[in-house]
mmCIF file of C-alpha atoms in Angstrom:
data_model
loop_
_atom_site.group_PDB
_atom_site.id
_atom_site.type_symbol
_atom_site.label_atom_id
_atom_site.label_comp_id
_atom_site.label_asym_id
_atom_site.label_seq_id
_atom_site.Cartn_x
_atom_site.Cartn_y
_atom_site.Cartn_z
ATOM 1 C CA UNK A 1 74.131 -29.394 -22.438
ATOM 2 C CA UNK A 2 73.142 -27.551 -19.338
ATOM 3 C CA UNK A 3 69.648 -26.203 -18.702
ATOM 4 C CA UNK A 4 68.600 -23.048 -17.793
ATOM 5 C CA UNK A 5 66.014 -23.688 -14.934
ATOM 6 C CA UNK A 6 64.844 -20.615 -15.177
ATOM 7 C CA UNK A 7 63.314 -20.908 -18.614
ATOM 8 C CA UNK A 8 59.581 -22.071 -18.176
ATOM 9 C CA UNK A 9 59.658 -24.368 -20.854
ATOM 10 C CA UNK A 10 62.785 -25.973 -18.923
ATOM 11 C CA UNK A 11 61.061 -25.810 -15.364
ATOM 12 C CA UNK A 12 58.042 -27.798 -17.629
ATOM 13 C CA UNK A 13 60.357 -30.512 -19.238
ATOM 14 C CA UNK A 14 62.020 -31.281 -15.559
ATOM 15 C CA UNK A 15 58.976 -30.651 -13.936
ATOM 16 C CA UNK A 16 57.581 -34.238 -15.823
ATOM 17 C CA UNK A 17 60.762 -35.318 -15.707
ATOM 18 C CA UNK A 18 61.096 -35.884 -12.116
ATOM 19 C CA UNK A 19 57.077 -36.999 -12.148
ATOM 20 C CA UNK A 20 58.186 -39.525 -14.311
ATOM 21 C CA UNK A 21 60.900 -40.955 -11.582
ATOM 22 C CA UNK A 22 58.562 -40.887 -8.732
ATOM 23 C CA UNK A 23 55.147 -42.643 -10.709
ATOM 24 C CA UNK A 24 58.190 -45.099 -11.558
ATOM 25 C CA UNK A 25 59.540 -45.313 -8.177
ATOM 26 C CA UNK A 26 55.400 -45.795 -6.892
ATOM 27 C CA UNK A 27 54.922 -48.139 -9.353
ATOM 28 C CA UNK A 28 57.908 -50.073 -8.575
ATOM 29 C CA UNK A 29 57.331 -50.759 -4.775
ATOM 30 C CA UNK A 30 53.639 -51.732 -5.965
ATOM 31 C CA UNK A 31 54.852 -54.152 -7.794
ATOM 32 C CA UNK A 32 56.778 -55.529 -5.628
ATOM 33 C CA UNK A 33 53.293 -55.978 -3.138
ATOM 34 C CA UNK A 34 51.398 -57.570 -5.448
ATOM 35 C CA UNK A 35 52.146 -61.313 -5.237
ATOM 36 C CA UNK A 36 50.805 -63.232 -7.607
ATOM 37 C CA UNK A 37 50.548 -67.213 -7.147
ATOM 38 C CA UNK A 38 51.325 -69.483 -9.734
ATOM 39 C CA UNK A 39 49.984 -72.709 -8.290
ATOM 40 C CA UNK A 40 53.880 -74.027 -8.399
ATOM 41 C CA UNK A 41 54.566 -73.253 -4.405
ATOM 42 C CA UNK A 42 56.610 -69.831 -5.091
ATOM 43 C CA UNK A 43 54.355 -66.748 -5.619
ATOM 44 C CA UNK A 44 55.758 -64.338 -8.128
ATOM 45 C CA UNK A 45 55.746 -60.350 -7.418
ATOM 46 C CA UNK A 46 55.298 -58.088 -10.294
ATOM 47 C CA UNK A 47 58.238 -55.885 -9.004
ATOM 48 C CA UNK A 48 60.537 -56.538 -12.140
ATOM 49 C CA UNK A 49 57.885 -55.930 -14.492
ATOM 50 C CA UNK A 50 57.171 -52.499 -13.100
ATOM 51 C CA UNK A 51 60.973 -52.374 -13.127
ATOM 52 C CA UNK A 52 61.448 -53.541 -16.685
ATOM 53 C CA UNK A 53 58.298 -51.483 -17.733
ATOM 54 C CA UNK A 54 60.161 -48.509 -15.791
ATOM 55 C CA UNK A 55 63.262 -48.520 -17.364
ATOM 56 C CA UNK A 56 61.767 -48.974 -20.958
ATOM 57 C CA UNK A 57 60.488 -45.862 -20.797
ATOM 58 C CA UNK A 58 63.279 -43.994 -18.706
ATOM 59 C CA UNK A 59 66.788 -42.476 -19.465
ATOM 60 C CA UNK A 60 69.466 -44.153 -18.105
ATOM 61 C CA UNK A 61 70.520 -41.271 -15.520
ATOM 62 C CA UNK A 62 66.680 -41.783 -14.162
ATOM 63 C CA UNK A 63 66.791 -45.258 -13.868
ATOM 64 C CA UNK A 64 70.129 -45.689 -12.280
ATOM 65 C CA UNK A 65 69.036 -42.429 -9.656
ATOM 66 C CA UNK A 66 65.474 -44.255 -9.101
ATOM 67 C CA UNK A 67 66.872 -47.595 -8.139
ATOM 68 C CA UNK A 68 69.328 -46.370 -6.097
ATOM 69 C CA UNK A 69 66.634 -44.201 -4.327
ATOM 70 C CA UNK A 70 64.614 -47.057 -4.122
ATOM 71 C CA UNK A 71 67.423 -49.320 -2.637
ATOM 72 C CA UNK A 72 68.009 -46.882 -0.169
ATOM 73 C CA UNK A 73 65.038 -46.288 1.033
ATOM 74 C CA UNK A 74 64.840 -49.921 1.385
ATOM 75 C CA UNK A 75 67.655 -49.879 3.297
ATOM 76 C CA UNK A 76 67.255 -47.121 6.178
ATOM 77 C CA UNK A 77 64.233 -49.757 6.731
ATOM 78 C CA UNK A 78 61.014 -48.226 4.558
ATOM 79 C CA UNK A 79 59.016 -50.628 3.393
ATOM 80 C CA UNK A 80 59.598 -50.787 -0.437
ATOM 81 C CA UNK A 81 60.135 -54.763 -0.963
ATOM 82 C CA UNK A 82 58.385 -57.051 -1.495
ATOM 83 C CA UNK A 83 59.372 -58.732 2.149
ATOM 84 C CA UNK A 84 61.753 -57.251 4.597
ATOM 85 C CA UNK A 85 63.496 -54.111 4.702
ATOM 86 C CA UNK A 86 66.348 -52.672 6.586
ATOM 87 C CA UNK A 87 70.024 -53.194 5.849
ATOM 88 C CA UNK A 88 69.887 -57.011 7.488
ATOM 89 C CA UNK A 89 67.004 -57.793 4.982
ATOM 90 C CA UNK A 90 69.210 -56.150 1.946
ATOM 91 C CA UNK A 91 72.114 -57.588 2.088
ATOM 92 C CA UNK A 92 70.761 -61.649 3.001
ATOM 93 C CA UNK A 93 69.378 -63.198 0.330
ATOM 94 C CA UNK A 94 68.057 -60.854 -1.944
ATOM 95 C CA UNK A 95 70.881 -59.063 -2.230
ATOM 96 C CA UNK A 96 71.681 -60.998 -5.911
ATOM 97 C CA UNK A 97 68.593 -59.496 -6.967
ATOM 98 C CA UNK A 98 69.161 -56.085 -6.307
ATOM 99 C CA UNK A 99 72.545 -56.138 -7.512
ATOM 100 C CA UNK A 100 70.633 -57.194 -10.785
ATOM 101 C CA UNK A 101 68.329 -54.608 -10.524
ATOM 102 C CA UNK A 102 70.938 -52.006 -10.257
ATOM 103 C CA UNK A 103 72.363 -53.646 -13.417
ATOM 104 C CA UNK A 104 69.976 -54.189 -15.268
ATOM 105 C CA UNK A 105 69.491 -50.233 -15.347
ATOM 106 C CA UNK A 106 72.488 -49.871 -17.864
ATOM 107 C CA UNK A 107 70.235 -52.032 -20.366
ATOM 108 C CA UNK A 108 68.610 -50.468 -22.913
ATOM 109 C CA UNK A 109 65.486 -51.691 -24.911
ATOM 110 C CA UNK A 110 66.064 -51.468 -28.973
ATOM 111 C CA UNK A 111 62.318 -50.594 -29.638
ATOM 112 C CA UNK A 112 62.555 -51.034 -33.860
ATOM 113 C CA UNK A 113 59.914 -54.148 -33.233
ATOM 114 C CA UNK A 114 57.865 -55.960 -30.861
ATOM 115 C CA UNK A 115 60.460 -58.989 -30.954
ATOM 116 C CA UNK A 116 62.884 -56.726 -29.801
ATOM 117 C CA UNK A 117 60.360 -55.469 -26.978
ATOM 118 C CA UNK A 118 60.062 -59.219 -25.637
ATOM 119 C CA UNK A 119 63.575 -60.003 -25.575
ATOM 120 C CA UNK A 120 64.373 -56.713 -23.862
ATOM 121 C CA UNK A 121 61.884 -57.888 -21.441
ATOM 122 C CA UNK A 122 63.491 -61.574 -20.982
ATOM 123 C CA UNK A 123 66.731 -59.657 -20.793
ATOM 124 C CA UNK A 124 65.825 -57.773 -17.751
ATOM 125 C CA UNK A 125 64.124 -60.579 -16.323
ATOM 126 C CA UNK A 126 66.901 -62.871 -17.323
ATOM 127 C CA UNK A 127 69.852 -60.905 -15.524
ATOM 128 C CA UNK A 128 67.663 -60.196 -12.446
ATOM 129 C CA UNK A 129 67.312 -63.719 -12.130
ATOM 130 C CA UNK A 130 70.885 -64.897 -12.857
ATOM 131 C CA UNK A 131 72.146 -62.383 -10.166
ATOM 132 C CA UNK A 132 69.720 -63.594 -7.902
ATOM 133 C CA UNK A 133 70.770 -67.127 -8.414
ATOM 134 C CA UNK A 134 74.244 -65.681 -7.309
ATOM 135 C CA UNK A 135 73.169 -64.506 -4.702
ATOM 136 C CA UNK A 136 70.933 -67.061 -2.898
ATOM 137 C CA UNK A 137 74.071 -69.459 -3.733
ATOM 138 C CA UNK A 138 76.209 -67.164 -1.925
ATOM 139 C CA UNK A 139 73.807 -66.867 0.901
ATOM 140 C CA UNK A 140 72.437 -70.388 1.077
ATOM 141 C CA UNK A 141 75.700 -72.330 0.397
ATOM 142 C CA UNK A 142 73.449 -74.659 -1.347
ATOM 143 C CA UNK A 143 74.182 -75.070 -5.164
ATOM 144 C CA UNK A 144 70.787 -77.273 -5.144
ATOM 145 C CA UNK A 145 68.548 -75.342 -3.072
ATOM 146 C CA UNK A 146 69.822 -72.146 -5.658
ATOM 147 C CA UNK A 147 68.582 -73.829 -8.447
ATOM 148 C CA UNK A 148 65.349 -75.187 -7.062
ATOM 149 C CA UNK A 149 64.438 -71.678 -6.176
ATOM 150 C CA UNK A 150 65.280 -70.238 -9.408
ATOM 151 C CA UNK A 151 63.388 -72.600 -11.395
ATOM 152 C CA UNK A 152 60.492 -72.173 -9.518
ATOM 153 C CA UNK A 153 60.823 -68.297 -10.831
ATOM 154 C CA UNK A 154 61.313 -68.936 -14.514
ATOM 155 C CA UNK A 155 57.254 -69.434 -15.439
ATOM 156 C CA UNK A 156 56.919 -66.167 -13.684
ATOM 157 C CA UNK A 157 59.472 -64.246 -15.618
ATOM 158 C CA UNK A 158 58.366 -65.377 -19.032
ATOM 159 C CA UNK A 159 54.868 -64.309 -17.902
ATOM 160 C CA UNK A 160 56.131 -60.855 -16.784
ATOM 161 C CA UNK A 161 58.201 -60.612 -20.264
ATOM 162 C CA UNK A 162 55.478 -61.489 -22.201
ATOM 163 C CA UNK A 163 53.098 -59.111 -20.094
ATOM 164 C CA UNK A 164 55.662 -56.413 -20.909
ATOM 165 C CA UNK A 165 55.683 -56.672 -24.335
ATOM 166 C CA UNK A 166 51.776 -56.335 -24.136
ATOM 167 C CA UNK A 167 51.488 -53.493 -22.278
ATOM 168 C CA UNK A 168 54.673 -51.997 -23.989
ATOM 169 C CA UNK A 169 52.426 -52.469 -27.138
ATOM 170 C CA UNK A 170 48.858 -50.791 -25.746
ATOM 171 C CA UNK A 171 50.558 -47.698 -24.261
ATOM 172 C CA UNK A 172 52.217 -47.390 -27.663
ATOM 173 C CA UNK A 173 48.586 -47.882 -29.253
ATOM 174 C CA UNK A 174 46.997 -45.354 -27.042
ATOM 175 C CA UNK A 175 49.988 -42.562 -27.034
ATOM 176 C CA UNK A 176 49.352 -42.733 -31.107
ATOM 177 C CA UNK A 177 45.948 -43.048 -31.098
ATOM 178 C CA UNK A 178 45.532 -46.143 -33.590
ATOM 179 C CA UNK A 179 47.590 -49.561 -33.487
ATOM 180 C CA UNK A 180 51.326 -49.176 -34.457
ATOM 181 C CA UNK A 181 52.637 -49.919 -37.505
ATOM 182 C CA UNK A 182 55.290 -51.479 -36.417
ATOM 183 C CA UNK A 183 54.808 -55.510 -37.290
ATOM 184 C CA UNK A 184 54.477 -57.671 -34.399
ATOM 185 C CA UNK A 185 57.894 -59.153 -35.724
#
């Protein structure tokens, strides 16, 4: 279906379209500023819940365009992550983790309940992770180190899933005006 860009009502609908990319895209290198610490030695960013959060609410084409914009301007050295940038910062160690993040934009949430919102959420945070674990291994040559890292994440991501699922739930609440009637389950 093509769209005829010079209908209003079509210069409207991409008009918010491409709003939508860029609040995500803002949103997303927020997140990943704002450390939060969790008392365990590894602060946790909340860059992949504005990235779950983001693609829960985008089409595919928009998240797979927005992460790749936001990888790239990573890479050509603007400061989007949550540490270094440049293309020596992207492809050392965190390079796991944005390979998850670019797949992790093919998943899409099944929204029929709020159990199905959380486990979208851990599934995101889940494959991010595992990637990420990939990656440091590759990186660190350290099968041990890997782990330790990882499971220093893991209280993090079930915070950010459940967080998800919570704020998946109030934007629902306040786009209808009332609570859902969806059950929680």
């Amino acid at each position: 279906m093509q769209i005829n860009i010079k209908d209003k009502k079509n210069k409207k609908y991409l008009g918010k379209q491409s709003l939508k990319v860029v609040a995500f895209l803002f949103i997303l290198v927020l997140g990943a500023k704002i450390t939060v610490p969790l008392g365990n030695g590894i602060p946790f960013t909340l860059q992949t819940l504005a990235l779950s959060l983001g693609y829960y609410y985008l089409t595919k084409p928009q998240r797979i365009l927005s992460i790749i914009v936001y990888l790239l301007f990573g890479i050509v050295g603007l400061p989007v992550f949550s540490q270094g940038a440049g293309i020596d910062y992207f492809v050392s160690w965190p390079i796991g983790f944005f390979l998850g993040f670019v797949l992790t934009s093919t998943i899409v949430a099944n929204k029929k309940s709020w159990l199905f919102t959380l486990l979208y959420f851990i599934q995101i945070h889940s494959v991010v992770v595992l990637c990420g674990f990939v990656g440091l291994i590759a990186h660190s040559m350290a099968f041990s180190k890997a782990i330790n890292e990882i499971l220093h994440l893991l209280p993090g991501m079930i915070i950010k899933s459940l967080l998800g699922t919570f704020i998946v739930y109030l934007i629902d609440s306040i786009y209808r005006g009332k609570m859902p009637n969806k059950s929680l389950f």
